[in-house]
Amino acid sequence: MEQNKHTGTHILKGAMILSIAVFISKIIGILYRIPLTDAIGDAGNGIFAPAYQVYMVMLTLSSVALPTAISKMVSERVAIGAYEDAQRVYKIAMRYSIIVGAILSIVLWVGADVIATTFFNMKEAAWPMRALVPAIFIVAIMAVMRGYFQGMNSMTPTAISQVVEQFVHAIVSVGLAYLLISTSLEAAVVGASFGTSVGALFALGVLVLVYYMMRPSIKKRLRKSKTTTDESSGEILKKILVMSIPIMISSSIFSIMGMIDYTMIYQILPNTIEKISQMGLLDTLPISDPSVLLDQASIVNSLGGQFSTKYTSLLNLPVSLILTLGMAVIPAISASMARQDFKDVRRKTKMVLKIGMLFAAPATIGLMIFGKQIVGMLYASAPDGGELLTYGAISVIFITIAQLTTGVLQGMGKQAVPTAHAAVACGVKVIFNIILLSMPSMHIYGVVHSTTICYFIYAALNVIYLMRTMHIHLNVKQIIIKPVLVAGVMGVVSYLLYALLYKFIGHASVCLLIVIPIAAGVYGLLGLLTHTITIKDLEHIPGGRKIIGLLSRD
């Protein structure tokens, strides 16, 4: 019993280390785009974004599912002392990964020009794609090593390598962009892309170092190994693929959707910009640099860059925080399902959605009201694009509900359900992309609105499925309406305070920095006074117990 308790604690600790590393990596990945944008501007981001999206699709195909599949197969064998079998899984997976990584790397290197011109109508994106080719091969190898370490119940190597990868990536990408911008914008974008490959190489170095440090203990285990199966290499590879392919399909939907977004932006938007030009309305576009408005390609690149950096990155910042907080309950849901304790599953599902909404509502209102000011503060040298946040901030709520309910369904063992829902939502998004991007009154806002519609449908389908199959009756008033209303009051108070401060200070960034903590305090206080935030909610929020302690004092 004591051994099981110790093992459970060790697993929980490892999962926490990994979650923290993922969150830190995501934050670095979002924040480094600020100095990068200072170097290459919206136009440079407009070239960088499609290249990076192709890279993400390649990663999905080559390696995204491998850590999960390999860790499961390795841990199963380690649990019964079959260390030799676990090592065979590692070696076979590594051979497979090297071959797939090499093939996809060659395909992208050779096909970069065709992909850049056919999909994005942008030959400048070809060399940034090639700069990402080494990363595809390296990450494929890393995926196997990370899965192996996780299967050995050692999460620290994966965690450290993820943080190192993002940190080096950020430093090198920004450094090369600043160094090469004097040569040309295209050269700076290639440098920024190559930083991804350098970051991956450093992370691989960390994993290789750890592996060699562990070799003595690995050899010791192999000498004690119990061979329990006579599985052939083909049978092991088949098991890896059977586990990997469903995860790959699920992950690939939104990676491919991202690529489709950029394809449509660069294929449809030029014609829309031409119509806007003929109407004499170019000055209505969210572009402040008059020189950009002189060239149609520059306009499209600038708008595409705003979408990828100002909209997508800043939207992902609160979402990453919310998902890190909320996803901690997913393993607990899996445990409840294993016990067939459906009442507990329903309770935890409601709890995770409530916590998610308590953070999503103020984030949505804040981005909606202060989108332009936030972009202006973070991207002082390229301040355009705040309007995209203003119009698209509502997506934070739908993304939060969609992703959290997806996690719940996965915890219930219903992986295929959210995948099907995501496919339907993305199909609808394609239709709205075509319609809205073609409208001169919408232009780049079309893809923002289609994203909102997509995640609304995705969230709605997940929630409906949970209500019908698990009979989860959600208290819409307590989970959604009250947090949104309290956040709305916070928004009104913070906007009035901002307007008052701006009259006296006259500096938007300073006013915003003063208003943000006050707004958070107003939201928390109103939430407690209206019982929107309860003591039970605080127990599941980091730092919540300290707040409970303060509230309990006489």
Coordinates of C-alpha atoms in Angstrom, one line a residue:
M1 CA 0.0 0.0 0.0
E2 CA 2.8 2.4 1.0
Q3 CA 4.6 1.5 -2.3
N4 CA 1.5 2.3 -4.3
K5 CA 1.1 5.6 -2.5
H6 CA 4.8 6.5 -3.1
T7 CA 4.4 5.6 -6.8
G8 CA 1.2 7.7 -7.2
T9 CA 2.9 10.7 -5.5
H10 CA 5.9 10.3 -7.8
I11 CA 3.7 10.2 -10.9
L12 CA 1.8 13.2 -9.8
K13 CA 5.0 15.1 -9.1
G14 CA 6.3 14.2 -12.5
A15 CA 3.1 15.3 -14.2
M16 CA 3.3 18.6 -12.4
I17 CA 7.0 19.2 -13.5
L18 CA 6.0 18.5 -17.1
S19 CA 2.9 20.8 -16.9
I20 CA 5.1 23.6 -15.5
A21 CA 7.7 23.1 -18.2
V22 CA 5.0 23.1 -21.0
F23 CA 3.5 26.3 -19.6
I24 CA 6.9 28.1 -19.3
S25 CA 7.7 26.9 -22.9
K26 CA 4.4 28.3 -24.2
I27 CA 5.0 31.6 -22.5
I28 CA 8.5 31.9 -23.9
G29 CA 7.1 31.0 -27.3
I30 CA 4.5 33.7 -27.1
L31 CA 6.6 36.5 -25.6
Y32 CA 9.6 36.1 -27.9
R33 CA 7.4 37.2 -30.8
I34 CA 7.4 40.7 -29.3
P35 CA 11.1 41.5 -29.9
L36 CA 10.9 39.5 -33.1
T37 CA 8.1 41.7 -34.4
D38 CA 10.2 44.7 -33.5
A39 CA 12.9 43.3 -35.8
I40 CA 10.9 42.1 -38.8
G41 CA 7.5 43.9 -38.4
D42 CA 4.1 42.7 -39.5
A43 CA 5.4 42.1 -43.1
G44 CA 8.1 39.8 -41.8
N45 CA 5.7 37.9 -39.6
G46 CA 3.5 37.6 -42.7
I47 CA 6.3 35.6 -44.4
F48 CA 7.3 33.7 -41.2
A49 CA 3.8 32.5 -40.3
P50 CA 3.0 30.3 -43.3
A51 CA 6.4 28.7 -43.2
Y52 CA 6.1 27.9 -39.5
Q53 CA 2.6 26.5 -40.1
V54 CA 3.9 24.1 -42.7
Y55 CA 6.5 23.1 -40.2
M56 CA 3.8 22.4 -37.5
V57 CA 2.0 20.2 -40.0
M58 CA 5.2 18.2 -40.6
L59 CA 5.8 17.9 -36.9
T60 CA 2.3 16.6 -36.4
L61 CA 2.9 13.9 -39.1
S62 CA 6.3 12.9 -37.9
S63 CA 6.5 13.1 -34.1
V64 CA 3.6 14.7 -32.1
A65 CA 2.0 11.4 -31.2
L66 CA 5.2 9.4 -30.5
P67 CA 5.9 10.4 -26.9
T68 CA 2.5 9.3 -25.7
A69 CA 2.6 5.9 -27.6
I70 CA 6.2 5.1 -26.6
S71 CA 5.9 6.2 -23.0
K72 CA 2.8 3.9 -22.6
M73 CA 4.6 0.9 -24.2
V74 CA 7.8 1.4 -22.3
S75 CA 6.1 1.9 -18.9
E76 CA 4.0 -1.3 -19.4
R77 CA 7.2 -3.3 -19.9
V78 CA 9.1 -1.6 -17.1
A79 CA 6.2 -2.2 -14.7
I80 CA 6.7 -6.0 -15.1
G81 CA 10.5 -5.8 -15.1
A82 CA 10.8 -6.5 -18.9
Y83 CA 13.6 -3.8 -19.4
E84 CA 15.0 -5.5 -22.5
D85 CA 11.6 -5.4 -24.2
A86 CA 11.3 -1.7 -23.2
Q87 CA 14.7 -1.1 -24.8
R88 CA 13.6 -2.8 -28.0
V89 CA 10.6 -0.5 -28.2
Y90 CA 12.9 2.4 -27.9
K91 CA 15.3 1.2 -30.6
I92 CA 12.6 0.2 -33.1
A93 CA 10.8 3.5 -32.5
M94 CA 14.0 5.4 -33.0
R95 CA 14.7 3.7 -36.3
Y96 CA 11.1 4.4 -37.5
S97 CA 11.4 8.1 -36.4
I98 CA 14.7 8.7 -38.1
I99 CA 13.3 7.3 -41.4
V100 CA 10.1 9.3 -41.2
G101 CA 11.9 12.5 -40.1
A102 CA 14.4 12.2 -42.9
I103 CA 11.7 11.6 -45.5
L104 CA 9.6 14.6 -44.4
S105 CA 12.7 16.7 -44.2
I106 CA 13.7 15.9 -47.7
V107 CA 10.1 16.5 -48.9
L108 CA 10.0 19.9 -47.4
W109 CA 13.5 20.9 -48.6
V110 CA 12.8 19.8 -52.2
G111 CA 9.1 21.0 -52.2
A112 CA 9.5 24.3 -50.4
D113 CA 9.3 26.4 -53.6
V114 CA 6.2 24.5 -54.8
I115 CA 4.5 24.7 -51.4
A116 CA 5.3 28.4 -51.0
T117 CA 3.9 29.4 -54.4
T118 CA 1.0 27.0 -54.7
F119 CA -0.5 27.3 -51.2
F120 CA 0.6 30.8 -50.2
N121 CA 1.3 32.6 -53.5
M122 CA 4.5 33.7 -51.7
K123 CA 7.9 32.6 -53.0
E124 CA 9.6 34.4 -50.1
A125 CA 8.4 31.7 -47.7
A126 CA 10.4 28.9 -49.4
W127 CA 13.8 29.6 -47.6
P128 CA 12.2 30.1 -44.2
M129 CA 10.7 26.6 -44.7
R130 CA 14.1 25.2 -45.6
A131 CA 15.6 26.8 -42.5
L132 CA 13.1 24.7 -40.4
V133 CA 14.0 21.4 -42.1
P134 CA 16.7 20.4 -39.6
A135 CA 14.2 20.9 -36.8
I136 CA 11.8 18.3 -38.3
F137 CA 14.5 15.6 -38.2
I138 CA 15.8 16.6 -34.8
V139 CA 12.4 16.8 -33.2
A140 CA 11.4 13.4 -34.6
I141 CA 14.4 11.9 -32.7
M142 CA 13.6 14.0 -29.5
A143 CA 10.0 12.7 -29.6
V144 CA 11.3 9.1 -29.1
M145 CA 13.7 10.0 -26.4
R146 CA 11.1 12.0 -24.5
G147 CA 8.6 9.2 -24.7
Y148 CA 11.3 6.8 -23.5
F149 CA 12.2 8.9 -20.5
Q150 CA 8.5 9.4 -19.6
G151 CA 7.9 5.7 -19.9
M152 CA 10.8 5.2 -17.4
N153 CA 8.8 7.6 -15.1
S154 CA 11.4 10.3 -15.5
M155 CA 9.7 13.6 -16.5
T156 CA 12.6 15.9 -15.7
P157 CA 14.6 15.3 -18.9
T158 CA 11.6 16.2 -21.1
A159 CA 10.8 19.2 -19.0
I160 CA 14.3 20.6 -19.1
S161 CA 14.7 19.9 -22.8
Q162 CA 11.4 21.7 -23.6
V163 CA 12.4 24.9 -21.7
V164 CA 16.0 24.8 -23.2
E165 CA 14.5 24.3 -26.7
Q166 CA 12.2 27.4 -26.4
F167 CA 14.8 29.5 -24.6
V168 CA 17.5 28.9 -27.2
H169 CA 15.0 29.2 -30.0
A170 CA 13.9 32.6 -28.8
I171 CA 17.4 34.0 -28.3
V172 CA 18.8 32.8 -31.6
S173 CA 15.7 33.7 -33.6
V174 CA 15.6 37.2 -32.3
G175 CA 19.4 37.6 -32.5
L176 CA 19.6 36.4 -36.1
A177 CA 16.6 38.6 -37.1
Y178 CA 18.2 41.7 -35.8
L179 CA 21.6 40.7 -37.3
L180 CA 20.2 40.0 -40.8
I181 CA 17.6 42.7 -41.1
S182 CA 20.2 45.1 -42.6
T183 CA 20.7 42.5 -45.4
S184 CA 17.0 42.1 -46.2
L185 CA 13.7 41.3 -44.7
E186 CA 13.7 37.9 -46.3
A187 CA 17.1 37.1 -44.8
A188 CA 15.9 38.2 -41.3
V189 CA 12.9 35.8 -41.6
V190 CA 15.2 33.0 -42.6
G191 CA 17.3 33.7 -39.6
A192 CA 14.3 33.7 -37.3
S193 CA 13.2 30.4 -38.7
F194 CA 16.6 28.8 -38.3
G195 CA 16.5 29.7 -34.6
T196 CA 13.9 27.0 -34.3
S197 CA 16.3 24.4 -35.6
V198 CA 19.1 25.6 -33.3
G199 CA 16.8 25.4 -30.3
A200 CA 15.8 21.8 -31.2
L201 CA 19.5 20.9 -31.5
F202 CA 20.3 22.2 -28.0
A203 CA 17.3 20.3 -26.6
L204 CA 18.5 17.1 -28.3
G205 CA 21.9 17.7 -26.7
V206 CA 20.3 17.8 -23.3
L207 CA 18.4 14.6 -23.9
V208 CA 21.5 12.8 -25.3
L209 CA 23.5 13.9 -22.3
V210 CA 20.9 12.6 -19.8
Y211 CA 20.7 9.3 -21.7
Y212 CA 24.4 8.8 -21.5
M213 CA 24.3 9.7 -17.8
M214 CA 21.6 7.0 -17.3
R215 CA 23.4 4.3 -19.3
P216 CA 25.0 2.6 -16.3
S217 CA 21.6 2.2 -14.6
I218 CA 20.0 1.2 -17.9
K219 CA 22.7 -1.6 -18.4
K220 CA 22.2 -2.7 -14.8
R221 CA 18.4 -3.0 -15.4
L222 CA 19.0 -4.9 -18.6
R223 CA 21.0 -7.6 -16.8
K224 CA 18.1 -8.2 -14.5
S225 CA 15.5 -8.0 -17.3
K226 CA 12.7 -10.6 -17.6
T227 CA 11.9 -11.3 -21.3
T228 CA 8.1 -11.7 -21.3
T229 CA 7.2 -11.6 -25.0
D230 CA 8.5 -12.9 -28.3
E231 CA 7.2 -9.8 -30.2
S232 CA 8.8 -9.3 -33.6
S233 CA 10.0 -5.8 -34.6
G234 CA 7.0 -5.6 -37.0
E235 CA 4.6 -6.3 -34.2
I236 CA 6.1 -3.7 -31.9
L237 CA 6.1 -1.1 -34.7
K238 CA 2.4 -2.0 -35.5
K239 CA 1.5 -1.3 -31.8
I240 CA 3.3 2.0 -31.9
L241 CA 1.4 3.0 -35.0
V242 CA -1.9 1.8 -33.7
M243 CA -1.5 4.1 -30.7
S244 CA 0.1 7.0 -32.6
I245 CA -2.3 7.4 -35.6
P246 CA -5.5 8.3 -33.6
I247 CA -3.5 11.0 -31.7
M248 CA -1.9 12.2 -34.9
I249 CA -5.2 12.5 -36.6
S250 CA -6.7 14.4 -33.6
S251 CA -3.6 16.8 -33.5
S252 CA -3.4 17.3 -37.2
I253 CA -6.9 18.7 -37.6
F254 CA -6.0 22.1 -36.2
S255 CA -2.5 22.1 -37.6
I256 CA -3.9 21.6 -41.0
M257 CA -6.6 24.1 -40.3
G258 CA -4.0 26.7 -39.4
M259 CA -2.3 26.0 -42.8
I260 CA -5.6 26.3 -44.6
D261 CA -6.2 29.7 -42.8
Y262 CA -2.9 31.1 -44.2
T263 CA -3.5 29.5 -47.6
M264 CA -6.9 31.3 -47.8
I265 CA -5.5 34.6 -46.5
Y266 CA -2.8 34.6 -49.2
Q267 CA -5.0 33.3 -51.9
I268 CA -8.3 35.1 -51.3
L269 CA -7.2 38.4 -49.6
P270 CA -5.3 39.8 -52.6
N271 CA -8.5 40.0 -54.6
T272 CA -10.4 41.5 -51.7
I273 CA -7.6 44.1 -51.3
E274 CA -7.9 44.9 -55.0
K275 CA -11.6 45.6 -54.5
I276 CA -11.0 47.8 -51.5
S277 CA -8.4 49.7 -53.5
Q278 CA -10.9 50.3 -56.4
M279 CA -13.4 51.6 -53.8
G280 CA -10.8 54.0 -52.5
L281 CA -11.0 52.6 -49.0
L282 CA -7.4 51.4 -48.4
D283 CA -7.2 53.9 -45.5
T284 CA -9.8 51.9 -43.6
L285 CA -7.4 48.9 -43.2
P286 CA -5.7 48.5 -39.9
I287 CA -2.3 49.6 -41.3
S288 CA -0.8 52.9 -40.1
D289 CA 2.3 52.9 -42.4
P290 CA 1.4 54.7 -45.6
S291 CA 4.3 53.0 -47.5
V292 CA 2.7 49.6 -46.9
L293 CA -0.5 50.7 -48.5
L294 CA 1.3 51.4 -51.8
D295 CA 1.9 47.7 -52.5
Q296 CA -0.8 45.0 -52.5
A297 CA 1.6 42.2 -51.5
S298 CA 2.9 44.3 -48.6
I299 CA -0.7 44.9 -47.4
V300 CA -1.5 41.1 -47.5
N301 CA 1.8 40.3 -45.7
S302 CA 1.1 42.9 -43.1
L303 CA -2.4 41.8 -42.4
G304 CA -1.3 38.1 -42.3
G305 CA 1.4 39.0 -39.9
Q306 CA -1.0 40.9 -37.6
F307 CA -3.2 37.8 -37.6
S308 CA -0.4 35.4 -36.7
T309 CA 1.3 37.6 -34.1
K310 CA -1.0 40.1 -32.6
Y311 CA -4.2 38.0 -32.7
T312 CA -3.1 34.4 -32.4
S313 CA -0.2 34.8 -30.0
L314 CA -1.9 37.2 -27.6
L315 CA -5.1 35.1 -27.7
N316 CA -3.0 32.1 -26.7
L317 CA -1.5 33.8 -23.7
P318 CA -4.6 33.6 -21.4
V319 CA -5.7 30.4 -23.0
S320 CA -2.4 28.7 -22.1
L321 CA -2.7 29.8 -18.5
I322 CA -6.3 28.6 -18.3
L323 CA -5.6 25.2 -19.8
T324 CA -2.6 24.7 -17.5
L325 CA -4.9 25.3 -14.5
G326 CA -7.8 23.3 -15.8
M327 CA -6.1 20.3 -17.3
A328 CA -4.7 19.3 -13.9
V329 CA -8.1 17.7 -13.2
I330 CA -8.1 15.5 -16.3
P331 CA -6.1 12.6 -14.8
A332 CA -8.5 12.7 -11.8
I333 CA -11.4 12.3 -14.3
S334 CA -9.7 9.3 -15.8
A335 CA -9.3 7.8 -12.3
S336 CA -13.0 8.4 -11.6
M337 CA -14.0 6.7 -14.9
A338 CA -11.8 3.7 -14.0
R339 CA -13.8 3.4 -10.8
Q340 CA -17.0 4.0 -12.7
D341 CA -17.8 6.9 -10.3
F342 CA -19.9 8.9 -12.8
K343 CA -21.2 11.2 -10.1
D344 CA -17.6 12.3 -9.4
V345 CA -16.9 12.7 -13.2
R346 CA -19.9 15.0 -13.4
R347 CA -18.7 17.0 -10.4
K348 CA -15.2 17.4 -11.7
T349 CA -16.4 18.4 -15.2
K350 CA -18.5 21.2 -13.8
M351 CA -15.6 22.3 -11.6
V352 CA -13.0 22.4 -14.4
L353 CA -15.4 24.4 -16.6
K354 CA -16.2 26.8 -13.8
I355 CA -12.5 27.5 -13.1
G356 CA -11.8 27.9 -16.8
M357 CA -14.6 30.5 -17.1
L358 CA -13.6 32.4 -14.0
F359 CA -10.3 33.2 -15.9
A360 CA -11.7 33.3 -19.5
A361 CA -14.4 35.9 -18.8
P362 CA -12.1 38.7 -17.5
A363 CA -9.4 37.8 -20.2
T364 CA -12.1 38.2 -22.9
I365 CA -13.4 41.5 -21.6
G366 CA -9.8 42.8 -21.1
L367 CA -8.7 42.0 -24.6
M368 CA -11.9 43.3 -26.1
I369 CA -11.7 46.7 -24.4
F370 CA -7.9 47.2 -24.3
G371 CA -6.8 45.3 -27.4
K372 CA -5.4 48.3 -29.2
Q373 CA -3.6 49.6 -26.1
I374 CA -2.1 46.1 -25.3
V375 CA -0.8 45.8 -28.9
G376 CA 0.5 49.3 -28.8
M377 CA 2.4 48.6 -25.5
L378 CA 3.9 45.3 -26.5
Y379 CA 4.6 46.1 -30.1
A380 CA 5.6 49.7 -29.9
S381 CA 7.5 49.6 -33.3
A382 CA 4.6 47.8 -35.0
P383 CA 1.4 48.9 -33.2
D384 CA -1.2 47.8 -35.8
G385 CA -3.5 44.9 -35.3
G386 CA -5.2 45.7 -31.9
E387 CA -8.6 45.7 -33.7
L388 CA -8.2 42.0 -34.4
L389 CA -8.1 41.4 -30.7
T390 CA -11.1 43.6 -30.1
Y391 CA -13.2 41.7 -32.6
G392 CA -11.8 38.3 -31.8
A393 CA -11.4 38.3 -28.0
I394 CA -14.7 36.5 -27.5
S395 CA -12.9 33.4 -28.9
V396 CA -11.1 33.0 -25.6
I397 CA -14.4 31.8 -24.0
F398 CA -15.2 29.3 -26.7
I399 CA -11.6 28.0 -27.0
T400 CA -11.5 27.5 -23.2
I401 CA -14.8 25.6 -23.2
A402 CA -13.8 23.6 -26.3
Q403 CA -10.3 22.6 -25.0
L404 CA -11.4 21.8 -21.5
T405 CA -14.3 19.6 -22.6
T406 CA -12.0 17.9 -25.1
G407 CA -9.7 17.1 -22.1
V408 CA -12.7 15.8 -20.1
L409 CA -13.7 13.6 -23.1
Q410 CA -10.2 12.3 -23.5
G411 CA -10.1 11.5 -19.7
M412 CA -13.3 9.5 -20.2
G413 CA -11.6 7.5 -23.0
K414 CA -13.7 9.2 -25.8
Q415 CA -10.8 10.4 -27.9
A416 CA -12.6 10.0 -31.2
V417 CA -15.6 12.2 -30.2
P418 CA -13.7 15.6 -29.9
T419 CA -11.7 14.7 -33.0
A420 CA -15.0 14.3 -35.0
H421 CA -16.4 17.5 -33.5
A422 CA -13.2 19.4 -34.4
A423 CA -13.4 18.1 -38.0
V424 CA -17.0 19.4 -38.3
A425 CA -16.1 22.8 -36.8
C426 CA -13.1 23.2 -39.1
G427 CA -15.2 22.3 -42.1
V428 CA -17.6 25.1 -41.2
K429 CA -14.6 27.4 -40.7
V430 CA -13.4 26.8 -44.2
I431 CA -16.8 27.8 -45.6
F432 CA -16.9 31.0 -43.5
N433 CA -13.3 31.8 -44.4
I434 CA -14.2 31.7 -48.1
I435 CA -17.3 33.9 -47.6
L436 CA -15.9 36.4 -45.1
L437 CA -12.4 36.9 -46.5
S438 CA -14.0 37.7 -49.9
M439 CA -16.0 40.6 -48.4
P440 CA -14.3 44.0 -48.6
S441 CA -16.1 45.1 -45.4
M442 CA -14.5 42.1 -43.6
H443 CA -11.1 41.4 -45.2
I444 CA -8.7 40.1 -42.5
Y445 CA -11.5 40.3 -39.9
G446 CA -13.2 37.5 -41.8
V447 CA -10.7 34.8 -40.6
V448 CA -11.0 36.2 -37.1
H449 CA -14.8 35.8 -37.1
S450 CA -14.6 32.4 -38.7
T451 CA -12.2 31.3 -35.9
T452 CA -14.8 32.4 -33.3
I453 CA -17.6 30.5 -35.1
C454 CA -15.3 27.4 -35.4
Y455 CA -14.6 27.3 -31.7
F456 CA -18.2 28.1 -30.8
I457 CA -19.4 25.0 -32.8
Y458 CA -16.6 22.9 -31.4
A459 CA -17.4 23.9 -27.8
A460 CA -21.2 23.4 -28.3
L461 CA -20.8 19.9 -29.8
N462 CA -18.6 18.8 -26.9
V463 CA -21.0 20.2 -24.3
I464 CA -24.1 18.7 -26.0
Y465 CA -22.3 15.3 -26.1
L466 CA -21.4 15.5 -22.4
M467 CA -24.9 16.5 -21.4
R468 CA -26.5 13.7 -23.4
T469 CA -24.2 10.9 -22.6
M470 CA -23.0 11.7 -19.1
H471 CA -26.2 13.5 -18.1
I472 CA -24.1 16.5 -17.0
H473 CA -26.5 19.3 -16.3
L474 CA -24.5 22.5 -16.4
N475 CA -25.6 25.5 -14.3
V476 CA -25.2 28.0 -17.2
K477 CA -26.0 30.9 -14.9
Q478 CA -23.2 30.1 -12.4
I479 CA -20.6 28.8 -14.9
I480 CA -21.0 31.3 -17.7
I481 CA -23.5 34.1 -17.2
K482 CA -22.3 35.3 -13.8
P483 CA -18.6 35.4 -14.6
V484 CA -19.3 37.2 -17.9
L485 CA -21.5 39.8 -16.1
V486 CA -19.0 40.4 -13.3
A487 CA -16.2 40.7 -15.9
G488 CA -18.4 43.2 -17.8
V489 CA -18.8 45.4 -14.7
M490 CA -15.0 45.1 -14.3
G491 CA -14.6 46.2 -17.9
V492 CA -16.8 49.3 -17.5
V493 CA -14.9 50.3 -14.3
S494 CA -11.5 49.7 -15.8
Y495 CA -12.3 51.6 -19.0
L496 CA -13.6 54.7 -17.0
L497 CA -10.6 54.6 -14.8
Y498 CA -8.3 54.3 -17.9
A499 CA -10.0 57.3 -19.5
L500 CA -9.6 59.4 -16.4
L501 CA -6.0 58.5 -15.9
Y502 CA -5.2 59.2 -19.6
K503 CA -6.5 62.7 -19.2
F504 CA -3.9 63.4 -16.5
I505 CA -1.0 61.1 -17.5
G506 CA -1.4 61.0 -21.3
H507 CA 0.6 57.8 -21.7
A508 CA -1.4 54.8 -22.8
S509 CA 1.0 52.1 -21.6
V510 CA 1.5 53.7 -18.1
C511 CA -2.3 54.0 -17.7
L512 CA -2.8 50.4 -18.8
L513 CA -0.2 49.1 -16.3
I514 CA -2.0 50.9 -13.5
V515 CA -5.5 49.8 -14.6
I516 CA -4.7 46.0 -15.0
P517 CA -4.0 45.1 -11.3
I518 CA -6.9 47.4 -10.2
A519 CA -9.2 45.6 -12.7
A520 CA -8.1 42.2 -11.4
G521 CA -8.9 43.3 -7.8
V522 CA -12.3 44.7 -8.8
Y523 CA -13.2 41.4 -10.6
G524 CA -12.1 39.3 -7.6
L525 CA -14.0 41.5 -5.1
L526 CA -17.2 41.6 -7.2
G527 CA -16.9 37.8 -7.8
L528 CA -16.7 37.1 -4.0
L529 CA -19.5 39.6 -3.2
T530 CA -21.9 38.2 -5.8
H531 CA -20.9 34.6 -4.9
T532 CA -19.7 34.1 -8.5
I533 CA -16.4 33.0 -7.0
T534 CA -17.0 30.6 -4.1
I535 CA -14.7 29.2 -1.3
K536 CA -14.9 25.9 -3.2
D537 CA -13.6 27.6 -6.4
L538 CA -10.7 29.2 -4.5
E539 CA -9.6 25.8 -3.2
H540 CA -8.8 24.7 -6.8
I541 CA -7.1 27.9 -7.8
P542 CA -3.3 28.4 -7.2
G543 CA -2.9 30.7 -4.2
G544 CA -6.6 30.3 -3.4
R545 CA -6.0 28.9 0.0
K546 CA -4.1 32.0 1.0
I547 CA -7.1 34.1 -0.1
I548 CA -9.4 31.9 2.0
G549 CA -7.1 32.4 5.0
L550 CA -7.3 36.2 4.6
L551 CA -11.1 36.1 4.2
S552 CA -11.4 33.9 7.3
R553 CA -9.6 36.4 9.6
D554 CA -11.8 38.4 11.9

